[in-house]
PDB file of C-alpha atoms in Angstrom:
ATOM      1  CA  UNK A   1     -30.193  17.479  -9.974  1.00  0.00           C
ATOM      2  CA  UNK A   2     -27.904  15.444 -12.229  1.00  0.00           C
ATOM      3  CA  UNK A   3     -27.093  11.836 -11.361  1.00  0.00           C
ATOM      4  CA  UNK A   4     -24.023   9.962 -12.574  1.00  0.00           C
ATOM      5  CA  UNK A   5     -23.949   6.208 -12.019  1.00  0.00           C
ATOM      6  CA  UNK A   6     -20.868   4.284 -10.929  1.00  0.00           C
ATOM      7  CA  UNK A   7     -22.091   0.728 -11.246  1.00  0.00           C
ATOM      8  CA  UNK A   8     -19.796  -2.288 -11.416  1.00  0.00           C
ATOM      9  CA  UNK A   9     -16.047  -2.740 -11.610  1.00  0.00           C
ATOM     10  CA  UNK A  10     -13.972   0.348 -12.350  1.00  0.00           C
ATOM     11  CA  UNK A  11     -11.608   0.055 -15.315  1.00  0.00           C
ATOM     12  CA  UNK A  12      -9.239   2.614 -16.769  1.00  0.00           C
ATOM     13  CA  UNK A  13     -10.927   2.455 -20.186  1.00  0.00           C
ATOM     14  CA  UNK A  14     -14.436   3.219 -18.918  1.00  0.00           C
ATOM     15  CA  UNK A  15     -15.897   4.237 -15.598  1.00  0.00           C
ATOM     16  CA  UNK A  16     -19.557   5.002 -15.364  1.00  0.00           C
ATOM     17  CA  UNK A  17     -22.663   3.748 -17.106  1.00  0.00           C
ATOM     18  CA  UNK A  18     -22.736   3.760 -20.906  1.00  0.00           C
ATOM     19  CA  UNK A  19     -18.937   3.422 -21.051  1.00  0.00           C
ATOM     20  CA  UNK A  20     -18.223   6.945 -19.851  1.00  0.00           C
ATOM     21  CA  UNK A  21     -14.453   7.470 -19.896  1.00  0.00           C
ATOM     22  CA  UNK A  22     -12.572   9.443 -17.230  1.00  0.00           C
ATOM     23  CA  UNK A  23     -12.291  12.380 -19.641  1.00  0.00           C
ATOM     24  CA  UNK A  24     -16.031  12.314 -20.343  1.00  0.00           C
ATOM     25  CA  UNK A  25     -16.675  12.110 -16.599  1.00  0.00           C
ATOM     26  CA  UNK A  26     -14.473  15.174 -16.057  1.00  0.00           C
ATOM     27  CA  UNK A  27     -16.500  17.105 -18.620  1.00  0.00           C
ATOM     28  CA  UNK A  28     -19.768  16.025 -16.958  1.00  0.00           C
ATOM     29  CA  UNK A  29     -18.524  17.163 -13.561  1.00  0.00           C
ATOM     30  CA  UNK A  30     -17.231  20.529 -14.650  1.00  0.00           C
ATOM     31  CA  UNK A  31     -20.134  21.486 -16.899  1.00  0.00           C
ATOM     32  CA  UNK A  32     -23.191  23.267 -15.525  1.00  0.00           C
ATOM     33  CA  UNK A  33     -23.676  24.787 -12.110  1.00  0.00           C
ATOM     34  CA  UNK A  34     -26.241  22.556 -10.387  1.00  0.00           C
ATOM     35  CA  UNK A  35     -25.479  19.914  -7.766  1.00  0.00           C
ATOM     36  CA  UNK A  36     -24.511  16.399  -8.858  1.00  0.00           C
ATOM     37  CA  UNK A  37     -25.167  13.058  -7.174  1.00  0.00           C
ATOM     38  CA  UNK A  38     -22.844  10.147  -7.902  1.00  0.00           C
ATOM     39  CA  UNK A  39     -24.832   6.944  -7.337  1.00  0.00           C
ATOM     40  CA  UNK A  40     -22.413   4.168  -6.392  1.00  0.00           C
ATOM     41  CA  UNK A  41     -22.584   0.394  -6.410  1.00  0.00           C
ATOM     42  CA  UNK A  42     -19.060  -0.801  -7.092  1.00  0.00           C
ATOM     43  CA  UNK A  43     -16.533  -3.222  -5.570  1.00  0.00           C
ATOM     44  CA  UNK A  44     -13.690  -1.031  -6.850  1.00  0.00           C
ATOM     45  CA  UNK A  45     -11.285  -1.690  -9.672  1.00  0.00           C
ATOM     46  CA  UNK A  46      -8.114  -0.423 -11.295  1.00  0.00           C
ATOM     47  CA  UNK A  47      -5.754   2.246  -9.970  1.00  0.00           C
ATOM     48  CA  UNK A  48      -5.072   3.706 -13.417  1.00  0.00           C
ATOM     49  CA  UNK A  49      -6.717   7.137 -13.688  1.00  0.00           C
ATOM     50  CA  UNK A  50      -8.289   6.838 -10.228  1.00  0.00           C
ATOM     51  CA  UNK A  51      -6.567   9.703  -8.444  1.00  0.00           C
ATOM     52  CA  UNK A  52      -6.900  11.951 -11.475  1.00  0.00           C
ATOM     53  CA  UNK A  53     -10.630  11.262 -11.442  1.00  0.00           C
ATOM     54  CA  UNK A  54     -10.795  12.052  -7.719  1.00  0.00           C
ATOM     55  CA  UNK A  55      -9.093  15.373  -8.458  1.00  0.00           C
ATOM     56  CA  UNK A  56     -11.827  16.184 -11.006  1.00  0.00           C
ATOM     57  CA  UNK A  57     -14.408  15.695  -8.253  1.00  0.00           C
ATOM     58  CA  UNK A  58     -12.414  17.896  -5.865  1.00  0.00           C
ATOM     59  CA  UNK A  59     -12.194  20.589  -8.532  1.00  0.00           C
ATOM     60  CA  UNK A  60     -15.904  20.447  -9.330  1.00  0.00           C
ATOM     61  CA  UNK A  61     -17.039  20.587  -5.694  1.00  0.00           C
ATOM     62  CA  UNK A  62     -15.411  23.989  -5.335  1.00  0.00           C
ATOM     63  CA  UNK A  63     -18.326  25.449  -7.307  1.00  0.00           C
ATOM     64  CA  UNK A  64     -21.215  23.041  -6.562  1.00  0.00           C
ATOM     65  CA  UNK A  65     -22.087  20.169  -4.228  1.00  0.00           C
ATOM     66  CA  UNK A  66     -21.009  16.725  -5.424  1.00  0.00           C
ATOM     67  CA  UNK A  67     -22.912  14.157  -3.358  1.00  0.00           C
ATOM     68  CA  UNK A  68     -22.091  10.440  -3.183  1.00  0.00           C
ATOM     69  CA  UNK A  69     -24.914   7.998  -2.509  1.00  0.00           C
ATOM     70  CA  UNK A  70     -24.112   4.315  -2.011  1.00  0.00           C
ATOM     71  CA  UNK A  71     -26.675   1.630  -2.771  1.00  0.00           C
ATOM     72  CA  UNK A  72     -24.850  -1.674  -2.507  1.00  0.00           C
ATOM     73  CA  UNK A  73     -21.060  -1.505  -2.425  1.00  0.00           C
ATOM     74  CA  UNK A  74     -18.556   1.317  -2.179  1.00  0.00           C
ATOM     75  CA  UNK A  75     -15.233  -0.413  -1.858  1.00  0.00           C
ATOM     76  CA  UNK A  76     -11.597   0.221  -2.679  1.00  0.00           C
ATOM     77  CA  UNK A  77     -11.332   2.480  -5.762  1.00  0.00           C
ATOM     78  CA  UNK A  78     -15.034   3.351  -5.520  1.00  0.00           C
ATOM     79  CA  UNK A  79     -14.500   4.628  -1.977  1.00  0.00           C
ATOM     80  CA  UNK A  80     -11.588   6.741  -3.192  1.00  0.00           C
ATOM     81  CA  UNK A  81     -14.000   8.504  -5.554  1.00  0.00           C
ATOM     82  CA  UNK A  82     -16.753   8.762  -2.945  1.00  0.00           C
ATOM     83  CA  UNK A  83     -14.433  10.288  -0.367  1.00  0.00           C
ATOM     84  CA  UNK A  84     -13.538  13.070  -2.801  1.00  0.00           C
ATOM     85  CA  UNK A  85     -17.195  14.156  -2.872  1.00  0.00           C
ATOM     86  CA  UNK A  86     -18.807  16.794  -0.672  1.00  0.00           C
ATOM     87  CA  UNK A  87     -20.462  14.106   1.452  1.00  0.00           C
ATOM     88  CA  UNK A  88     -21.254  10.389   1.474  1.00  0.00           C
ATOM     89  CA  UNK A  89     -24.651   8.853   2.200  1.00  0.00           C
ATOM     90  CA  UNK A  90     -25.297   5.103   2.169  1.00  0.00           C
ATOM     91  CA  UNK A  91     -28.247   2.778   2.522  1.00  0.00           C
ATOM     92  CA  UNK A  92     -28.394   0.680   5.693  1.00  0.00           C
ATOM     93  CA  UNK A  93     -27.358  -2.512   3.896  1.00  0.00           C
ATOM     94  CA  UNK A  94     -24.496  -0.968   1.938  1.00  0.00           C
ATOM     95  CA  UNK A  95     -20.929  -2.178   2.347  1.00  0.00           C
ATOM     96  CA  UNK A  96     -18.116   0.336   2.699  1.00  0.00           C
ATOM     97  CA  UNK A  97     -14.336   0.040   2.810  1.00  0.00           C
ATOM     98  CA  UNK A  98     -11.713  -2.366   1.450  1.00  0.00           C
ATOM     99  CA  UNK A  99      -9.179   0.455   1.638  1.00  0.00           C
ATOM    100  CA  UNK A 100      -5.831  -0.531   0.197  1.00  0.00           C
ATOM    101  CA  UNK A 101      -4.263  -1.902  -2.971  1.00  0.00           C
ATOM    102  CA  UNK A 102      -3.451  -5.430  -4.044  1.00  0.00           C
ATOM    103  CA  UNK A 103      -1.944  -7.238  -6.999  1.00  0.00           C
ATOM    104  CA  UNK A 104      -1.881 -10.880  -8.001  1.00  0.00           C
ATOM    105  CA  UNK A 105       0.912 -12.742  -9.753  1.00  0.00           C
ATOM    106  CA  UNK A 106       0.407 -16.173 -11.310  1.00  0.00           C
ATOM    107  CA  UNK A 107       3.197 -18.611 -12.076  1.00  0.00           C
ATOM    108  CA  UNK A 108       2.305 -20.830 -15.039  1.00  0.00           C
ATOM    109  CA  UNK A 109       5.764 -22.324 -15.475  1.00  0.00           C
ATOM    110  CA  UNK A 110       4.871 -25.751 -14.052  1.00  0.00           C
ATOM    111  CA  UNK A 111       1.798 -25.983 -16.275  1.00  0.00           C
ATOM    112  CA  UNK A 112       3.813 -24.917 -19.321  1.00  0.00           C
ATOM    113  CA  UNK A 113       6.496 -27.459 -18.458  1.00  0.00           C
ATOM    114  CA  UNK A 114       3.910 -30.249 -18.352  1.00  0.00           C
ATOM    115  CA  UNK A 115       2.558 -29.078 -21.694  1.00  0.00           C
ATOM    116  CA  UNK A 116       6.029 -29.145 -23.190  1.00  0.00           C
ATOM    117  CA  UNK A 117       6.240 -25.379 -23.502  1.00  0.00           C
ATOM    118  CA  UNK A 118       9.575 -23.691 -22.870  1.00  0.00           C
ATOM    119  CA  UNK A 119       9.923 -19.925 -22.636  1.00  0.00           C
ATOM    120  CA  UNK A 120      12.858 -17.593 -22.205  1.00  0.00           C
ATOM    121  CA  UNK A 121      12.888 -13.829 -21.696  1.00  0.00           C
ATOM    122  CA  UNK A 122      15.492 -11.613 -23.348  1.00  0.00           C
ATOM    123  CA  UNK A 123      16.151  -8.002 -22.341  1.00  0.00           C
ATOM    124  CA  UNK A 124      18.178  -5.303 -24.023  1.00  0.00           C
ATOM    125  CA  UNK A 125      21.470  -4.464 -22.332  1.00  0.00           C
ATOM    126  CA  UNK A 126      20.216  -1.355 -20.506  1.00  0.00           C
ATOM    127  CA  UNK A 127      16.821  -2.764 -19.494  1.00  0.00           C
ATOM    128  CA  UNK A 128      17.788  -5.373 -16.924  1.00  0.00           C
ATOM    129  CA  UNK A 129      14.917  -4.271 -14.655  1.00  0.00           C
ATOM    130  CA  UNK A 130      12.262  -4.402 -17.369  1.00  0.00           C
ATOM    131  CA  UNK A 131       9.313  -6.705 -16.659  1.00  0.00           C
ATOM    132  CA  UNK A 132      10.875  -8.400 -13.650  1.00  0.00           C
ATOM    133  CA  UNK A 133       9.245 -11.610 -12.492  1.00  0.00           C
ATOM    134  CA  UNK A 134       7.119 -11.213  -9.378  1.00  0.00           C
ATOM    135  CA  UNK A 135       8.686 -14.468  -8.169  1.00  0.00           C
ATOM    136  CA  UNK A 136      12.137 -12.953  -7.839  1.00  0.00           C
ATOM    137  CA  UNK A 137      13.185 -10.888  -4.827  1.00  0.00           C
ATOM    138  CA  UNK A 138      13.735  -7.789  -6.952  1.00  0.00           C
ATOM    139  CA  UNK A 139      10.426  -8.147  -8.749  1.00  0.00           C
ATOM    140  CA  UNK A 140       8.488  -8.661  -5.519  1.00  0.00           C
ATOM    141  CA  UNK A 141      10.118  -5.597  -3.932  1.00  0.00           C
ATOM    142  CA  UNK A 142       9.210  -3.487  -6.951  1.00  0.00           C
ATOM    143  CA  UNK A 143       5.542  -4.524  -6.810  1.00  0.00           C
ATOM    144  CA  UNK A 144       5.371  -4.023  -3.042  1.00  0.00           C
ATOM    145  CA  UNK A 145       6.840  -0.528  -3.329  1.00  0.00           C
ATOM    146  CA  UNK A 146       4.212   0.464  -5.887  1.00  0.00           C
ATOM    147  CA  UNK A 147       1.384  -0.961  -3.784  1.00  0.00           C
ATOM    148  CA  UNK A 148       2.582   0.949  -0.719  1.00  0.00           C
ATOM    149  CA  UNK A 149       2.913   4.156  -2.751  1.00  0.00           C
ATOM    150  CA  UNK A 150      -0.665   3.967  -4.015  1.00  0.00           C
ATOM    151  CA  UNK A 151      -1.961   3.057  -0.558  1.00  0.00           C
ATOM    152  CA  UNK A 152      -0.247   6.167   0.791  1.00  0.00           C
ATOM    153  CA  UNK A 153      -1.981   8.313  -1.822  1.00  0.00           C
ATOM    154  CA  UNK A 154      -5.289   6.616  -0.944  1.00  0.00           C
ATOM    155  CA  UNK A 155      -4.947   7.507   2.736  1.00  0.00           C
ATOM    156  CA  UNK A 156      -3.793  11.042   1.892  1.00  0.00           C
ATOM    157  CA  UNK A 157      -6.999  11.452  -0.098  1.00  0.00           C
ATOM    158  CA  UNK A 158      -9.115  10.074   2.744  1.00  0.00           C
ATOM    159  CA  UNK A 159      -7.378  12.171   5.404  1.00  0.00           C
ATOM    160  CA  UNK A 160      -7.768  15.393   3.449  1.00  0.00           C
ATOM    161  CA  UNK A 161     -11.414  14.888   2.565  1.00  0.00           C
ATOM    162  CA  UNK A 162     -12.636  13.353   5.845  1.00  0.00           C
ATOM    163  CA  UNK A 163     -10.808  15.953   7.922  1.00  0.00           C
ATOM    164  CA  UNK A 164      -8.982  13.329   9.952  1.00  0.00           C
ATOM    165  CA  UNK A 165      -5.364  12.604  10.754  1.00  0.00           C
ATOM    166  CA  UNK A 166      -3.864  10.101   8.305  1.00  0.00           C
ATOM    167  CA  UNK A 167      -2.684   7.760  11.060  1.00  0.00           C
ATOM    168  CA  UNK A 168      -6.163   7.891  12.619  1.00  0.00           C
ATOM    169  CA  UNK A 169      -7.672   6.821   9.297  1.00  0.00           C
ATOM    170  CA  UNK A 170      -5.194   3.965   8.963  1.00  0.00           C
ATOM    171  CA  UNK A 171      -6.000   2.792  12.470  1.00  0.00           C
ATOM    172  CA  UNK A 172      -9.809   3.115  12.339  1.00  0.00           C
ATOM    173  CA  UNK A 173     -10.779   2.444   8.728  1.00  0.00           C
ATOM    174  CA  UNK A 174     -10.276  -1.300   8.789  1.00  0.00           C
ATOM    175  CA  UNK A 175      -6.908  -2.190   7.236  1.00  0.00           C
ATOM    176  CA  UNK A 176      -8.742  -3.472   4.151  1.00  0.00           C
ATOM    177  CA  UNK A 177     -11.889  -4.705   5.907  1.00  0.00           C
ATOM    178  CA  UNK A 178     -15.402  -4.028   4.606  1.00  0.00           C
ATOM    179  CA  UNK A 179     -18.088  -2.630   6.939  1.00  0.00           C
ATOM    180  CA  UNK A 180     -21.839  -2.309   6.892  1.00  0.00           C
ATOM    181  CA  UNK A 181     -23.038   1.282   6.707  1.00  0.00           C
ATOM    182  CA  UNK A 182     -23.801   1.656  10.435  1.00  0.00           C
ATOM    183  CA  UNK A 183     -20.259   0.633  11.361  1.00  0.00           C
ATOM    184  CA  UNK A 184     -18.809   2.839   8.625  1.00  0.00           C
ATOM    185  CA  UNK A 185     -20.831   5.770   9.976  1.00  0.00           C
ATOM    186  CA  UNK A 186     -19.541   5.188  13.493  1.00  0.00           C
ATOM    187  CA  UNK A 187     -15.976   5.112  12.178  1.00  0.00           C
ATOM    188  CA  UNK A 188     -16.473   8.370  10.262  1.00  0.00           C
ATOM    189  CA  UNK A 189     -16.196   6.786   6.824  1.00  0.00           C
ATOM    190  CA  UNK A 190     -19.632   8.067   5.699  1.00  0.00           C
ATOM    191  CA  UNK A 191     -21.811  10.996   6.765  1.00  0.00           C
ATOM    192  CA  UNK A 192     -25.352   9.606   6.859  1.00  0.00           C
ATOM    193  CA  UNK A 193     -27.551   6.551   6.305  1.00  0.00           C
ATOM    194  CA  UNK A 194     -30.570   6.977   4.048  1.00  0.00           C
ATOM    195  CA  UNK A 195     -32.421   5.138   1.297  1.00  0.00           C
ATOM    196  CA  UNK A 196     -31.864   6.616  -2.152  1.00  0.00           C
ATOM    197  CA  UNK A 197     -35.432   7.904  -2.598  1.00  0.00           C
ATOM    198  CA  UNK A 198     -35.448   9.547   0.815  1.00  0.00           C
ATOM    199  CA  UNK A 199     -32.022  11.036   0.109  1.00  0.00           C
ATOM    200  CA  UNK A 200     -33.164  12.567  -3.202  1.00  0.00           C
ATOM    201  CA  UNK A 201     -36.313  14.031  -1.598  1.00  0.00           C
ATOM    202  CA  UNK A 202     -34.222  15.691   1.117  1.00  0.00           C
ATOM    203  CA  UNK A 203     -31.813  16.962  -1.497  1.00  0.00           C
ATOM    204  CA  UNK A 204     -34.661  18.467  -3.555  1.00  0.00           C
ATOM    205  CA  UNK A 205     -36.118  20.104  -0.431  1.00  0.00           C
ATOM    206  CA  UNK A 206     -32.740  21.570   0.420  1.00  0.00           C
ATOM    207  CA  UNK A 207     -32.387  23.009  -3.096  1.00  0.00           C
ATOM    208  CA  UNK A 208     -35.841  24.588  -2.874  1.00  0.00           C
ATOM    209  CA  UNK A 209     -35.007  26.228   0.458  1.00  0.00           C
ATOM    210  CA  UNK A 210     -31.864  27.730  -1.029  1.00  0.00           C
TER     211      UNK A 210
END
């Protein structure tokens, strides 16, 4: 039984322990024939590469079980990866959810003005929409459209892998809220509650019976 650890914030440059990149993770998933457990304790992270990584899990689980076990947090991007697995088990005190996407824009213009700093942005003649400010109507609409697009992909992923209607998932999975494992189980967001050691023992017993 191989175990891959997803511990901490997810970033597009590295994902799992020891700075494993998405490409390295893909190779780990697709190599060998034995079952894999992805041990998760992550608040989530960046969208970049996320859905591609989920597709690697979906591809790998066609030939072997890919189990997700949560000890701590499995939120946002981490839940997107967990939901792509064959099943999800969590400890009783784990936190699950935070489904959705957000972005933050910071306006430093007042601070720069006080510091005597003036800035001006120039764009080439055919790039009037390049790097729009989030504090303009056009810029805000552009960011919102991207957030809604990625949220749609997130719920498509959940719906497909949890075997539930997309609208049902949107309604019941918290609108961005985070749940303790027992509540997540009741909502159908995870499959079982078990401590990691107990989970691995059951997994080993199941392999021996096969």
